[in-house]
Every structure is written in structure tokens, then in C-alpha cells.
PDB file of C-alpha atoms and ligand atoms in Angstrom:
ATOM      1  CA  MET A   1      84.950  99.735  75.452  1.00  0.00           C
ATOM      2  CA  TYR A   2      81.589  98.218  76.461  1.00  0.00           C
ATOM      3  CA  PRO A   3      80.680  94.616  75.520  1.00  0.00           C
ATOM      4  CA  ILE A   4      77.319  93.580  74.155  1.00  0.00           C
ATOM      5  CA  CYS A   5      77.173  91.050  76.985  1.00  0.00           C
ATOM      6  CA  SER A   6      79.338  89.591  79.712  1.00  0.00           C
ATOM      7  CA  VAL A   7      79.492  85.925  80.654  1.00  0.00           C
ATOM      8  CA  GLU A   8      81.068  84.381  83.764  1.00  0.00           C
ATOM      9  CA  PRO A   9      81.814  80.666  83.333  1.00  0.00           C
ATOM     10  CA  ALA A  10      82.651  78.550  86.395  1.00  0.00           C
ATOM     11  CA  THR A  11      84.031  75.344  84.848  1.00  0.00           C
ATOM     12  CA  ALA A  12      86.093  74.286  81.848  1.00  0.00           C
ATOM     13  CA  SER A  13      82.927  72.696  80.424  1.00  0.00           C
ATOM     14  CA  ASP A  14      81.145  76.074  80.609  1.00  0.00           C
ATOM     15  CA  VAL A  15      84.030  77.639  78.687  1.00  0.00           C
ATOM     16  CA  ALA A  16      83.881  74.838  76.101  1.00  0.00           C
ATOM     17  CA  ILE A  17      80.170  75.515  75.474  1.00  0.00           C
ATOM     18  CA  ILE A  18      80.833  79.259  75.164  1.00  0.00           C
ATOM     19  CA  MET A  19      83.658  78.647  72.675  1.00  0.00           C
ATOM     20  CA  LYS A  20      81.465  76.403  70.532  1.00  0.00           C
ATOM     21  CA  ILE A  21      78.673  79.008  70.389  1.00  0.00           C
ATOM     22  CA  LEU A  22      81.051  81.892  69.635  1.00  0.00           C
ATOM     23  CA  ARG A  23      82.728  79.861  66.910  1.00  0.00           C
ATOM     24  CA  GLU A  24      79.457  78.857  65.305  1.00  0.00           C
ATOM     25  CA  LYS A  25      78.039  82.411  65.403  1.00  0.00           C
ATOM     26  CA  ARG A  26      81.379  84.087  64.542  1.00  0.00           C
ATOM     27  CA  VAL A  27      80.997  86.605  67.394  1.00  0.00           C
ATOM     28  CA  PRO A  28      83.977  88.729  68.512  1.00  0.00           C
ATOM     29  CA  PHE A  29      84.941  88.135  72.135  1.00  0.00           C
ATOM     30  CA  ALA A  30      87.588  88.893  74.762  1.00  0.00           C
ATOM     31  CA  VAL A  31      88.871  87.070  77.840  1.00  0.00           C
ATOM     32  CA  LYS A  32      89.470  88.908  81.095  1.00  0.00           C
ATOM     33  CA  GLY A  33      91.601  87.574  83.943  1.00  0.00           C
ATOM     34  CA  GLY A  34      92.504  90.310  86.419  1.00  0.00           C
ATOM     35  CA  GLY A  35      91.757  93.015  83.818  1.00  0.00           C
ATOM     36  CA  HIS A  36      95.098  94.684  84.472  1.00  0.00           C
ATOM     37  CA  SER A  37      96.208  94.982  80.848  1.00  0.00           C
ATOM     38  CA  PHE A  38      95.837  98.554  79.601  1.00  0.00           C
ATOM     39  CA  ASN A  39      95.952  97.670  75.909  1.00  0.00           C
ATOM     40  CA  PRO A  40      92.498  98.331  74.403  1.00  0.00           C
ATOM     41  CA  GLY A  41      91.094  95.117  72.935  1.00  0.00           C
ATOM     42  CA  PHE A  42      93.362  92.794  74.930  1.00  0.00           C
ATOM     43  CA  SER A  43      90.766  91.951  77.571  1.00  0.00           C
ATOM     44  CA  SER A  44      87.995  94.275  76.368  1.00  0.00           C
ATOM     45  CA  THR A  45      85.598  93.958  73.421  1.00  0.00           C
ATOM     46  CA  ARG A  46      82.402  95.241  71.881  1.00  0.00           C
ATOM     47  CA  GLY A  47      81.369  91.592  71.512  1.00  0.00           C
ATOM     48  CA  VAL A  48      81.103  88.960  74.253  1.00  0.00           C
ATOM     49  CA  HIS A  49      83.174  89.525  77.359  1.00  0.00           C
ATOM     50  CA  ILE A  50      84.302  86.319  79.078  1.00  0.00           C
ATOM     51  CA  TYR A  51      85.165  87.167  82.669  1.00  0.00           C
ATOM     52  CA  MET A  52      87.060  84.362  84.441  1.00  0.00           C
ATOM     53  CA  ARG A  53      86.511  85.561  88.015  1.00  0.00           C
ATOM     54  CA  ARG A  54      84.747  82.353  89.108  1.00  0.00           C
ATOM     55  CA  PHE A  55      87.955  80.377  88.504  1.00  0.00           C
ATOM     56  CA  SER A  56      89.109  81.423  91.922  1.00  0.00           C
ATOM     57  CA  LYS A  57      90.649  78.417  93.671  1.00  0.00           C
ATOM     58  CA  THR A  58      94.213  78.059  94.949  1.00  0.00           C
ATOM     59  CA  THR A  59      95.168  74.494  95.928  1.00  0.00           C
ATOM     60  CA  PHE A  60      98.574  73.564  97.335  1.00  0.00           C
ATOM     61  CA  TYR A  61      99.819  69.973  96.876  1.00  0.00           C
ATOM     62  CA  PRO A  62     102.538  69.323  99.501  1.00  0.00           C
ATOM     63  CA  ASN A  63     103.419  65.904  98.011  1.00  0.00           C
ATOM     64  CA  ASN A  64     104.765  67.247  94.744  1.00  0.00           C
ATOM     65  CA  GLN A  65     105.170  70.904  95.818  1.00  0.00           C
ATOM     66  CA  THR A  66     102.903  72.306  93.139  1.00  0.00           C
ATOM     67  CA  VAL A  67      99.946  74.675  93.217  1.00  0.00           C
ATOM     68  CA  ASP A  68      96.785  74.771  91.116  1.00  0.00           C
ATOM     69  CA  ILE A  69      95.771  78.374  90.493  1.00  0.00           C
ATOM     70  CA  GLY A  70      92.529  79.615  88.967  1.00  0.00           C
ATOM     71  CA  PRO A  71      93.046  82.187  86.196  1.00  0.00           C
ATOM     72  CA  GLY A  72      90.367  84.498  87.593  1.00  0.00           C
ATOM     73  CA  LEU A  73      92.371  85.332  90.712  1.00  0.00           C
ATOM     74  CA  ILE A  74      94.612  88.271  91.431  1.00  0.00           C
ATOM     75  CA  TRP A  75      97.993  87.487  93.003  1.00  0.00           C
ATOM     76  CA  ASP A  76      97.060  89.074  96.332  1.00  0.00           C
ATOM     77  CA  ASP A  77      94.552  86.234  96.841  1.00  0.00           C
ATOM     78  CA  VAL A  78      97.040  83.553  95.818  1.00  0.00           C
ATOM     79  CA  TYR A  79      99.709  84.786  98.254  1.00  0.00           C
ATOM     80  CA  LYS A  80      97.101  84.966 101.018  1.00  0.00           C
ATOM     81  CA  ALA A  81      95.957  81.380 100.399  1.00  0.00           C
ATOM     82  CA  LEU A  82      99.546  80.052 100.383  1.00  0.00           C
ATOM     83  CA  GLU A  83     100.848  81.965 103.415  1.00  0.00           C
ATOM     84  CA  PRO A  84      99.798  79.308 105.989  1.00  0.00           C
ATOM     85  CA  TYR A  85     101.920  76.712 104.138  1.00  0.00           C
ATOM     86  CA  ASN A  86     105.056  78.908 103.998  1.00  0.00           C
ATOM     87  CA  VAL A  87     105.157  78.629 100.230  1.00  0.00           C
ATOM     88  CA  SER A  88     104.678  81.066  97.394  1.00  0.00           C
ATOM     89  CA  VAL A  89     104.802  81.195  93.589  1.00  0.00           C
ATOM     90  CA  ILE A  90     106.136  83.549  90.932  1.00  0.00           C
ATOM     91  CA  GLY A  91     103.426  86.218  90.809  1.00  0.00           C
ATOM     92  CA  GLY A  92     102.775  89.946  90.611  1.00  0.00           C
ATOM     93  CA  ARG A  93     104.813  92.453  92.578  1.00  0.00           C
ATOM     94  CA  ILE A  94     102.051  94.990  93.053  1.00  0.00           C
ATOM     95  CA  THR A  95      98.454  94.716  94.196  1.00  0.00           C
ATOM     96  CA  GLY A  96      95.703  93.850  91.723  1.00  0.00           C
ATOM     97  CA  VAL A  97      97.677  92.125  88.939  1.00  0.00           C
ATOM     98  CA  GLY A  98      95.789  89.125  87.522  1.00  0.00           C
ATOM     99  CA  VAL A  99      97.002  85.525  87.359  1.00  0.00           C
ATOM    100  CA  GLY A 100      95.771  84.907  83.778  1.00  0.00           C
ATOM    101  CA  GLY A 101      97.529  87.625  81.794  1.00  0.00           C
ATOM    102  CA  PHE A 102     100.628  87.647  84.005  1.00  0.00           C
ATOM    103  CA  THR A 103     101.247  83.905  83.649  1.00  0.00           C
ATOM    104  CA  LEU A 104     100.463  83.797  79.922  1.00  0.00           C
ATOM    105  CA  GLY A 105     102.563  86.855  79.089  1.00  0.00           C
ATOM    106  CA  GLY A 106     105.812  86.067  80.925  1.00  0.00           C
ATOM    107  CA  GLY A 107     105.527  87.226  84.508  1.00  0.00           C
ATOM    108  CA  TYR A 108     108.412  88.850  86.351  1.00  0.00           C
ATOM    109  CA  GLY A 109     107.973  88.466  90.116  1.00  0.00           C
ATOM    110  CA  TRP A 110     109.877  89.263  93.297  1.00  0.00           C
ATOM    111  CA  LYS A 111     111.547  85.834  93.217  1.00  0.00           C
ATOM    112  CA  SER A 112     112.345  85.812  89.469  1.00  0.00           C
ATOM    113  CA  ASN A 113     116.080  86.434  89.890  1.00  0.00           C
ATOM    114  CA  GLN A 114     116.183  83.151  91.829  1.00  0.00           C
ATOM    115  CA  TYR A 115     113.608  80.994  90.048  1.00  0.00           C
ATOM    116  CA  GLY A 116     112.839  82.564  86.654  1.00  0.00           C
ATOM    117  CA  LEU A 117     109.674  83.978  85.139  1.00  0.00           C
ATOM    118  CA  ALA A 118     106.155  82.715  85.786  1.00  0.00           C
ATOM    119  CA  ILE A 119     106.245  80.902  82.423  1.00  0.00           C
ATOM    120  CA  ASP A 120     109.359  78.983  83.547  1.00  0.00           C
ATOM    121  CA  ASN A 121     107.436  77.610  86.522  1.00  0.00           C
ATOM    122  CA  VAL A 122     104.252  76.290  84.888  1.00  0.00           C
ATOM    123  CA  PHE A 123     104.014  72.476  84.745  1.00  0.00           C
ATOM    124  CA  GLU A 124     100.594  72.161  83.169  1.00  0.00           C
ATOM    125  CA  TYR A 125      97.776  74.228  81.682  1.00  0.00           C
ATOM    126  CA  GLN A 126      94.156  73.136  81.497  1.00  0.00           C
ATOM    127  CA  LEU A 127      93.163  74.692  78.192  1.00  0.00           C
ATOM    128  CA  VAL A 128      89.911  75.032  76.271  1.00  0.00           C
ATOM    129  CA  THR A 129      90.856  75.196  72.607  1.00  0.00           C
ATOM    130  CA  PRO A 130      89.017  77.387  70.070  1.00  0.00           C
ATOM    131  CA  ASN A 131      86.885  74.396  68.979  1.00  0.00           C
ATOM    132  CA  GLY A 132      85.749  73.787  72.563  1.00  0.00           C
ATOM    133  CA  THR A 133      87.969  70.805  73.434  1.00  0.00           C
ATOM    134  CA  ILE A 134      89.358  70.585  76.989  1.00  0.00           C
ATOM    135  CA  VAL A 135      93.027  69.516  76.983  1.00  0.00           C
ATOM    136  CA  TYR A 136      95.805  69.205  79.560  1.00  0.00           C
ATOM    137  CA  VAL A 137      98.921  70.786  78.116  1.00  0.00           C
ATOM    138  CA  ASN A 138     102.313  69.893  79.565  1.00  0.00           C
ATOM    139  CA  ASN A 139     105.839  69.248  78.346  1.00  0.00           C
ATOM    140  CA  GLN A 140     104.935  65.699  77.223  1.00  0.00           C
ATOM    141  CA  SER A 141     101.417  66.144  75.867  1.00  0.00           C
ATOM    142  CA  TYR A 142     100.949  68.922  73.284  1.00  0.00           C
ATOM    143  CA  HIS A 143     104.589  69.990  73.560  1.00  0.00           C
ATOM    144  CA  ASP A 144     104.176  72.652  70.837  1.00  0.00           C
ATOM    145  CA  ILE A 145     101.193  74.325  72.550  1.00  0.00           C
ATOM    146  CA  PHE A 146     103.068  74.125  75.876  1.00  0.00           C
ATOM    147  CA  PHE A 147     105.866  76.112  74.243  1.00  0.00           C
ATOM    148  CA  GLY A 148     103.388  78.508  72.598  1.00  0.00           C
ATOM    149  CA  LEU A 149     101.563  79.272  75.835  1.00  0.00           C
ATOM    150  CA  LYS A 150     104.770  80.586  77.365  1.00  0.00           C
ATOM    151  CA  GLY A 151     104.137  84.113  76.171  1.00  0.00           C
ATOM    152  CA  GLY A 152     101.195  83.301  73.899  1.00  0.00           C
ATOM    153  CA  PHE A 153      98.433  85.018  75.939  1.00  0.00           C
ATOM    154  CA  ASN A 154      95.025  84.042  74.503  1.00  0.00           C
ATOM    155  CA  ASN A 155      96.222  82.893  71.076  1.00  0.00           C
ATOM    156  CA  PHE A 156      95.805  79.153  71.734  1.00  0.00           C
ATOM    157  CA  GLY A 157      92.560  79.108  73.690  1.00  0.00           C
ATOM    158  CA  ILE A 158      91.331  79.926  77.186  1.00  0.00           C
ATOM    159  CA  VAL A 159      93.301  78.610  80.155  1.00  0.00           C
ATOM    160  CA  THR A 160      91.095  77.338  82.973  1.00  0.00           C
ATOM    161  CA  ASN A 161      93.831  76.189  85.391  1.00  0.00           C
ATOM    162  CA  PHE A 162      97.565  76.648  85.905  1.00  0.00           C
ATOM    163  CA  ASN A 163      99.613  74.011  87.747  1.00  0.00           C
ATOM    164  CA  VAL A 164     102.821  75.714  88.890  1.00  0.00           C
ATOM    165  CA  ARG A 165     105.892  75.151  91.051  1.00  0.00           C
ATOM    166  CA  ALA A 166     105.553  75.959  94.774  1.00  0.00           C
ATOM    167  CA  LEU A 167     108.521  77.861  96.181  1.00  0.00           C
ATOM    168  CA  PRO A 168     109.642  78.149  99.803  1.00  0.00           C
ATOM    169  CA  GLN A 169     108.548  81.417 101.437  1.00  0.00           C
ATOM    170  CA  THR A 170     109.695  82.912 104.722  1.00  0.00           C
ATOM    171  CA  LEU A 171     108.921  86.395 105.942  1.00  0.00           C
ATOM    172  CA  ILE A 172     110.692  88.923 103.754  1.00  0.00           C
ATOM    173  CA  TYR A 173     112.506  92.201 104.386  1.00  0.00           C
ATOM    174  CA  GLY A 174     111.151  95.200 102.552  1.00  0.00           C
ATOM    175  CA  GLY A 175     109.162  98.385 102.407  1.00  0.00           C
ATOM    176  CA  ILE A 176     108.249 101.364 100.264  1.00  0.00           C
ATOM    177  CA  LEU A 177     110.056 104.697 100.352  1.00  0.00           C
ATOM    178  CA  ILE A 178     108.710 107.871  98.774  1.00  0.00           C
ATOM    179  CA  TYR A 179     111.120 110.568  97.633  1.00  0.00           C
ATOM    180  CA  PHE A 180     110.466 114.153  96.598  1.00  0.00           C
ATOM    181  CA  GLN A 181     112.324 116.730  94.536  1.00  0.00           C
ATOM    182  CA  PRO A 182     115.159 117.822  94.874  1.00  0.00           C
ATOM    183  CA  ASP A 183     116.353 114.283  95.765  1.00  0.00           C
ATOM    184  CA  PHE A 184     115.370 112.581  92.492  1.00  0.00           C
ATOM    185  CA  ASP A 185     118.904 112.729  91.040  1.00  0.00           C
ATOM    186  CA  SER A 186     120.460 111.108  94.121  1.00  0.00           C
ATOM    187  CA  VAL A 187     117.800 108.389  94.166  1.00  0.00           C
ATOM    188  CA  LEU A 188     118.237 107.659  90.456  1.00  0.00           C
ATOM    189  CA  ALA A 189     122.017 107.449  90.988  1.00  0.00           C
ATOM    190  CA  ALA A 190     121.365 104.926  93.779  1.00  0.00           C
ATOM    191  CA  VAL A 191     119.101 102.935  91.421  1.00  0.00           C
ATOM    192  CA  VAL A 192     121.829 102.772  88.751  1.00  0.00           C
ATOM    193  CA  ASN A 193     124.388 101.796  91.370  1.00  0.00           C
ATOM    194  CA  PHE A 194     122.128  99.032  92.707  1.00  0.00           C
ATOM    195  CA  GLN A 195     121.332  97.643  89.253  1.00  0.00           C
ATOM    196  CA  ASN A 196     124.991  97.677  88.199  1.00  0.00           C
ATOM    197  CA  ASN A 197     126.438  96.169  91.342  1.00  0.00           C
ATOM    198  CA  ASN A 198     123.888  93.984  93.119  1.00  0.00           C
ATOM    199  CA  ALA A 199     124.739  90.308  92.613  1.00  0.00           C
ATOM    200  CA  ASP A 200     122.399  88.894  95.266  1.00  0.00           C
ATOM    201  CA  PRO A 201     119.405  87.229  93.538  1.00  0.00           C
ATOM    202  CA  LYS A 202     117.277  87.579  96.671  1.00  0.00           C
ATOM    203  CA  ALA A 203     117.424  91.378  96.377  1.00  0.00           C
ATOM    204  CA  GLN A 204     115.264  93.507  94.103  1.00  0.00           C
ATOM    205  CA  ILE A 205     114.003  97.049  93.864  1.00  0.00           C
ATOM    206  CA  LEU A 206     111.140  98.532  91.897  1.00  0.00           C
ATOM    207  CA  CYS A 207     111.456 102.174  90.932  1.00  0.00           C
ATOM    208  CA  ASN A 208     108.571 104.254  89.627  1.00  0.00           C
ATOM    209  CA  PHE A 209     107.392 107.812  89.344  1.00  0.00           C
ATOM    210  CA  LEU A 210     103.912 108.524  90.695  1.00  0.00           C
ATOM    211  CA  ALA A 211     101.912 111.709  91.170  1.00  0.00           C
ATOM    212  CA  LEU A 212     100.466 111.532  94.669  1.00  0.00           C
ATOM    213  CA  ILE A 213      97.691 114.107  95.091  1.00  0.00           C
ATOM    214  CA  GLY A 214      99.280 116.036  92.250  1.00  0.00           C
ATOM    215  CA  VAL A 215     102.794 115.978  93.737  1.00  0.00           C
ATOM    216  CA  PRO A 216     105.493 114.238  91.641  1.00  0.00           C
ATOM    217  CA  THR A 217     107.172 111.513  93.679  1.00  0.00           C
ATOM    218  CA  LEU A 218     109.712 108.789  93.068  1.00  0.00           C
ATOM    219  CA  ASN A 219     108.927 105.509  94.804  1.00  0.00           C
ATOM    220  CA  ILE A 220     111.345 102.727  95.599  1.00  0.00           C
ATOM    221  CA  VAL A 221     109.962  99.358  96.646  1.00  0.00           C
ATOM    222  CA  ILE A 222     112.636  97.358  98.456  1.00  0.00           C
ATOM    223  CA  PHE A 223     112.488  93.550  98.551  1.00  0.00           C
ATOM    224  CA  TYR A 224     114.783  90.952 100.063  1.00  0.00           C
ATOM    225  CA  ASP A 225     113.708  87.322 100.107  1.00  0.00           C
ATOM    226  CA  ALA A 226     114.594  86.599 103.750  1.00  0.00           C
ATOM    227  CA  PRO A 227     113.537  88.131 107.084  1.00  0.00           C
ATOM    228  CA  THR A 228     116.681  90.285 107.177  1.00  0.00           C
ATOM    229  CA  ALA A 229     118.957  91.692 104.470  1.00  0.00           C
ATOM    230  CA  PRO A 230     122.737  92.227 104.417  1.00  0.00           C
ATOM    231  CA  GLU A 231     123.261  95.597 106.073  1.00  0.00           C
ATOM    232  CA  SER A 232     124.857  97.577 103.252  1.00  0.00           C
ATOM    233  CA  LEU A 233     122.578  96.344 100.453  1.00  0.00           C
ATOM    234  CA  PHE A 234     119.901  99.057 100.540  1.00  0.00           C
ATOM    235  CA  GLN A 235     121.809 101.593 102.649  1.00  0.00           C
ATOM    236  CA  GLU A 236     122.185 104.153  99.851  1.00  0.00           C
ATOM    237  CA  PHE A 237     118.371 104.396  99.581  1.00  0.00           C
ATOM    238  CA  LEU A 238     117.914 104.512 103.344  1.00  0.00           C
ATOM    239  CA  ASN A 239     120.447 107.353 103.655  1.00  0.00           C
ATOM    240  CA  ILE A 240     118.389 109.715 101.450  1.00  0.00           C
ATOM    241  CA  THR A 241     115.526 111.538 103.183  1.00  0.00           C
ATOM    242  CA  SER A 242     112.248 109.822 102.356  1.00  0.00           C
ATOM    243  CA  PHE A 243     108.695 109.325 103.545  1.00  0.00           C
ATOM    244  CA  PRO A 244     108.295 105.632 104.458  1.00  0.00           C
ATOM    245  CA  LEU A 245     104.924 104.707 102.939  1.00  0.00           C
ATOM    246  CA  LEU A 246     105.655 101.220 104.271  1.00  0.00           C
ATOM    247  CA  PRO A 247     108.565 101.050 106.743  1.00  0.00           C
ATOM    248  CA  VAL A 248     111.481  98.906 105.553  1.00  0.00           C
ATOM    249  CA  GLN A 249     111.419  95.966 107.957  1.00  0.00           C
ATOM    250  CA  THR A 250     110.648  92.263 108.312  1.00  0.00           C
ATOM    251  CA  ARG A 251     107.135  91.607 106.973  1.00  0.00           C
ATOM    252  CA  SER A 252     105.019  89.235 104.875  1.00  0.00           C
ATOM    253  CA  GLN A 253     105.353  89.274 101.097  1.00  0.00           C
ATOM    254  CA  LEU A 254     101.620  90.031 100.886  1.00  0.00           C
ATOM    255  CA  SER A 255     101.926  93.162 103.027  1.00  0.00           C
ATOM    256  CA  LEU A 256     104.611  94.496 100.674  1.00  0.00           C
ATOM    257  CA  VAL A 257     102.590  93.683  97.547  1.00  0.00           C
ATOM    258  CA  GLN A 258      99.580  95.480  98.990  1.00  0.00           C
ATOM    259  CA  GLY A 259     101.604  98.456 100.207  1.00  0.00           C
ATOM    260  CA  LEU A 260     101.597 100.527  97.022  1.00  0.00           C
ATOM    261  CA  PRO A 261      98.090 101.765  96.199  1.00  0.00           C
ATOM    262  CA  THR A 262      98.185 101.146  92.448  1.00  0.00           C
ATOM    263  CA  ALA A 263      94.810  99.685  91.597  1.00  0.00           C
ATOM    264  CA  VAL A 264      95.096 101.959  88.568  1.00  0.00           C
ATOM    265  CA  GLY A 265      93.152  99.753  86.174  1.00  0.00           C
ATOM    266  CA  ALA A 266      90.529  98.532  88.628  1.00  0.00           C
ATOM    267  CA  ASN A 267      87.076  98.123  87.051  1.00  0.00           C
ATOM    268  CA  MET A 268      88.208  99.482  83.677  1.00  0.00           C
ATOM    269  CA  ARG A 269      87.772  96.164  81.813  1.00  0.00           C
TER     270      ARG A 269
HETATM  271  C1  LIG B 301     100.350  98.414  88.097  1.00  0.00           C
HETATM  272  C2  LIG B 301     100.843  97.232  87.307  1.00  0.00           C
HETATM  273  C3  LIG B 301     101.848  96.428  87.851  1.00  0.00           C
HETATM  274  C4  LIG B 301     102.348  95.336  87.133  1.00  0.00           C
HETATM  275  N1  LIG B 301     103.354  94.585  87.680  1.00  0.00           N
HETATM  276  C5  LIG B 301     103.902  93.569  86.965  1.00  0.00           C
HETATM  277  C6  LIG B 301     104.994  92.803  87.473  1.00  0.00           C
HETATM  278  O1  LIG B 301     105.458  93.002  88.590  1.00  0.00           O
HETATM  279  N2  LIG B 301     105.520  91.837  86.690  1.00  0.00           N
HETATM  280  C7  LIG B 301     105.024  91.566  85.435  1.00  0.00           C
HETATM  281  O2  LIG B 301     105.527  90.656  84.762  1.00  0.00           O
HETATM  282  N3  LIG B 301     103.980  92.256  84.934  1.00  0.00           N
HETATM  283  C8  LIG B 301     103.423  93.249  85.661  1.00  0.00           C
HETATM  284  N4  LIG B 301     102.379  93.976  85.131  1.00  0.00           N
HETATM  285  C9  LIG B 301     101.871  93.620  83.787  1.00  0.00           C
HETATM  286  C10 LIG B 301     100.797  92.525  83.920  1.00  0.00           C
HETATM  287  O3  LIG B 301     101.413  91.298  84.227  1.00  0.00           O
HETATM  288  C11 LIG B 301     100.032  92.339  82.600  1.00  0.00           C
HETATM  289  O4  LIG B 301      99.333  93.518  82.319  1.00  0.00           O
HETATM  290  C12 LIG B 301      99.093  91.144  82.652  1.00  0.00           C
HETATM  291  O5  LIG B 301      98.642  90.883  81.340  1.00  0.00           O
HETATM  292  C13 LIG B 301      97.919  91.374  83.576  1.00  0.00           C
HETATM  293  O6  LIG B 301      97.159  90.198  83.653  1.00  0.00           O
HETATM  294  P1  LIG B 301      95.589  90.275  83.941  1.00  0.00           P
HETATM  295  O7  LIG B 301      95.036  88.895  83.969  1.00  0.00           O
HETATM  296  O8  LIG B 301      95.335  91.149  85.125  1.00  0.00           O
HETATM  297  O9  LIG B 301      95.130  91.105  82.663  1.00  0.00           O
HETATM  298  P2  LIG B 301      93.918  90.963  81.627  1.00  0.00           P
HETATM  299  O10 LIG B 301      93.766  92.352  81.095  1.00  0.00           O
HETATM  300  O11 LIG B 301      92.724  90.328  82.228  1.00  0.00           O
HETATM  301  O12 LIG B 301      94.511  89.981  80.533  1.00  0.00           O
HETATM  302  C14 LIG B 301      95.687  90.271  79.799  1.00  0.00           C
HETATM  303  C15 LIG B 301      95.730  89.383  78.548  1.00  0.00           C
HETATM  304  O13 LIG B 301      95.740  88.003  78.919  1.00  0.00           O
HETATM  305  C16 LIG B 301      94.617  87.322  78.350  1.00  0.00           C
HETATM  306  N5  LIG B 301      94.100  86.355  79.332  1.00  0.00           N
HETATM  307  C17 LIG B 301      93.807  86.592  80.637  1.00  0.00           C
HETATM  308  N6  LIG B 301      93.359  85.474  81.226  1.00  0.00           N
HETATM  309  C18 LIG B 301      93.367  84.513  80.272  1.00  0.00           C
HETATM  310  C19 LIG B 301      93.017  83.131  80.254  1.00  0.00           C
HETATM  311  N7  LIG B 301      92.571  82.507  81.354  1.00  0.00           N
HETATM  312  N8  LIG B 301      93.146  82.431  79.094  1.00  0.00           N
HETATM  313  C20 LIG B 301      93.598  83.042  77.967  1.00  0.00           C
HETATM  314  N9  LIG B 301      93.947  84.344  77.922  1.00  0.00           N
HETATM  315  C21 LIG B 301      93.838  85.071  79.057  1.00  0.00           C
HETATM  316  C22 LIG B 301      93.590  88.404  78.062  1.00  0.00           C
HETATM  317  O14 LIG B 301      92.688  88.017  77.040  1.00  0.00           O
HETATM  318  C23 LIG B 301      94.488  89.561  77.665  1.00  0.00           C
HETATM  319  O15 LIG B 301      94.894  89.441  76.316  1.00  0.00           O
HETATM  320  C24 LIG B 301     101.827  95.036  85.841  1.00  0.00           C
HETATM  321  C25 LIG B 301     100.798  95.830  85.306  1.00  0.00           C
HETATM  322  C26 LIG B 301     100.313  96.919  86.024  1.00  0.00           C
HETATM  323  C27 LIG B 301      99.221  97.753  85.425  1.00  0.00           C
END
């Protein structure tokens, strides 16, 4: 879907002006964060495309342990900016996912079993409403919009900043294993076993089927939120013959997120 024009605001005031013009002229429009949503019309339009990429700052506030995040970023950039401070946030688990759609839609991250979804960790939104007013939405001010934005995507306006909870981040333990037929059944049995029996909130796996150069594969991404994991936790996966796309070892969260080449939607919005 190709827009009639694309506009790239840099400030909330820019967005406010754009909203006022669009409202007055009754022009269809769409808002793009990372552009990772595959639903046609979600972040694509034949009207005016508002691309948020210039909202690209990550600022960590050690005093109150919060982070301001620009909605034009992808999570890879956020993790990279926060790494020197040994903190992280609830963000995407795979490379290329955008901050905007993820945080407005729910957001299940590697640390969600410990700290909840992305929407549970937002303290304040800077929002440009459909009539072009800039407001700061938190649990005290605009309580109803605060509730609505937790899953409300673009239905209440355009978010120009997220203030979210900073979470402690050490090195993690993880990697990516690729399995081939005829081992799919054993791997899927291990997945069911893990999901039914794992009670450690620091542990997660991500299981997906991918065709790699035309060959069907089953991929398991292993994550443990500490530099080492209890020995038996992932052993069933490690016992099955696999190709280690990313060896399972102590590493940074960013290196795990960037390990699976899934920029599937890149440049499609
Ligand atoms: C390979 C892959 C891996 C994924 N992994 C995860 C995962 O681990 N956990 C998870 O929870 N989800 C995951 N997702 C889903 C992903 O979170 C959603 O698709 C999300 O909407 C992507 O956000 P985006 O900003 O990149 O998308 P976009 O397509 O840019 O936006 C999605 C929606 O949000 C709206 N929007 C974006 N920015 C703003 C803004 N600033 N103000 C108002 N509205 C805005 C858009 O208008 C659109 O409706 C994954 C998706 C893919 C394709």
C-alpha cells in the first residue's frame, strides 16, 4: 500500500500541527513506529503516512529508575543504549520490532514472566490527541486514557514519548538452536514439557518454524535472565542434535535478540 505522501515529524509540536491539518482536511492517515505490524492498514495507508523515526532518543533516569523512549525506535537500539547502565526494559524478543506498536499493543518480552507486559510498565505517555493537543497521560492525569492506551494502539492519538520502568539487567544465558526433521516430534515434546513444568520466571523459550533456504526448520530460542542457568532447565533441548545458530552460553541480551535473522517486515511499511 503506497501513501500519497510521507511525513517525518521530529517533535510533539510537529505532530500537533500535522493532526490539525489532517483533521481540517479530513485526510486518511496512518502512523508507523517500527513498521513491524503485518496487518494491512495498521501502519500503512493510501493517504498521509506519518513515520515516527525521528523520535529516536533513549534517556535513562537513575534517580527514579525510569527510561524515556522515543516511539520511532526499534528495541535493538533501546537495549544498546541501556547496556552501559546495566538496565533494560520490557521490549521485543526478536530483532526489528518497533517500540510504538509493541508498547501500545501489549508487549510480551523476555522479562515478562518476572515483571509483566510492556503496558504494565509504562508510567506516562506524551500524547498528541486527534485535535492536536499535547497531553501527559499518567495514572493521575487522564486516568481513562491511561487505561485505554494499554492495548489501545493508535485509537487515542499519537504517542510521542513513553516513560517506562527501568529493570536491572545482567548478562543473560541463552542461544538459538536449529532443528531439522526427523527430530521435530522430540523437540515439540520438549517444548510441551518445558511449558508444563517450568516454574522459574527467569526462564523462557521461543519456538518457531522457519524455512531456511527452503529447508523446513524448527528453531528454539533459549533465554535465562542471569549469566548462568540451573543445569537441568534446558537439558532436554540440548540433548537433541541441533545446529547452534547462536551457541547457548553467557551473552548480552542484545546479542540474543539480534541472533535470529527475522527482519521479515523490513521496509514493507
Ligand atoms: C518477527 C516478529 C516478532 C515479534 N515479536 C514479538 C514479541 O516478542 N512480543 C510481542 O509482544 N510482540 C511481538 N511481535 C508483534 C509486535 O509487537 C507488533 O507487531 C507491534 O505492533 C509492532 O510494533 P511496530 O511499532 O514495529 O509496528 P507498526 O506497524 O509501526 O505499528 C503497529 C500499530 O501501532 C500503531 N503505532 C505505532 N506507533 C505509534 C505511535 N507512536 N502512536 C500511536 N500509534 C502507534 C500503528 O499505527 C499500528 O496500528 C512481533 C512481530 C514480528 C513480526
